[in-house]
Amino acid sequence: MFRNKKFKTLESLKLVLFFKLRDVSFKTRISFYSSYDI
């Protein structure tokens, strides 16, 4: 039970990290394109 819980927490953390990284890359891409446009 504890191990399963830990595993789930790890998975959720991975998901959160993945989405955060994706969001950051998306924002940097937007800023890059906007600076390139100017």
Short mmCIF file of C-alpha atoms in Angstrom, two decimals:
data_model
loop_
_atom_site.label_atom_id
_atom_site.label_comp_id
_atom_site.label_asym_id
_atom_site.label_seq_id
_atom_site.Cartn_x
_atom_site.Cartn_y
_atom_site.Cartn_z
CA MET A 1 0.00 0.00 0.00
CA PHE A 2 2.67 2.51 1.01
CA ARG A 3 4.80 1.61 -1.97
CA ASN A 4 1.86 2.05 -4.31
CA LYS A 5 1.12 5.44 -2.79
CA LYS A 6 4.73 6.50 -3.18
CA PHE A 7 4.71 5.35 -6.77
CA LYS A 8 1.57 7.35 -7.49
CA THR A 9 3.10 10.45 -5.93
CA LEU A 10 6.19 9.99 -8.07
CA GLU A 11 4.06 9.64 -11.18
CA SER A 12 2.08 12.77 -10.38
CA LEU A 13 5.32 14.66 -9.75
CA LYS A 14 6.61 13.53 -13.13
CA LEU A 15 3.42 14.72 -14.75
CA VAL A 16 3.63 18.10 -13.03
CA LEU A 17 7.26 18.48 -14.07
CA PHE A 18 6.43 17.49 -17.63
CA PHE A 19 3.63 20.04 -17.90
CA LYS A 20 5.75 22.75 -16.31
CA LEU A 21 8.62 22.11 -18.70
CA ARG A 22 6.23 22.07 -21.63
CA ASP A 23 4.72 25.35 -20.47
CA VAL A 24 8.16 26.92 -20.07
CA SER A 25 9.29 25.79 -23.52
CA PHE A 26 6.03 27.11 -24.96
CA LYS A 27 6.54 30.51 -23.33
CA THR A 28 10.17 30.74 -24.40
CA ARG A 29 9.14 29.82 -27.92
CA ILE A 30 6.52 32.57 -27.90
CA SER A 31 8.99 35.12 -26.56
CA PHE A 32 11.57 33.97 -29.11
CA TYR A 33 9.14 34.39 -31.99
CA SER A 34 7.94 37.77 -30.72
CA SER A 35 11.53 39.02 -30.39
CA TYR A 36 12.30 37.60 -33.83
CA ASP A 37 9.27 39.38 -35.25
CA ILE A 38 10.57 42.72 -33.96
#
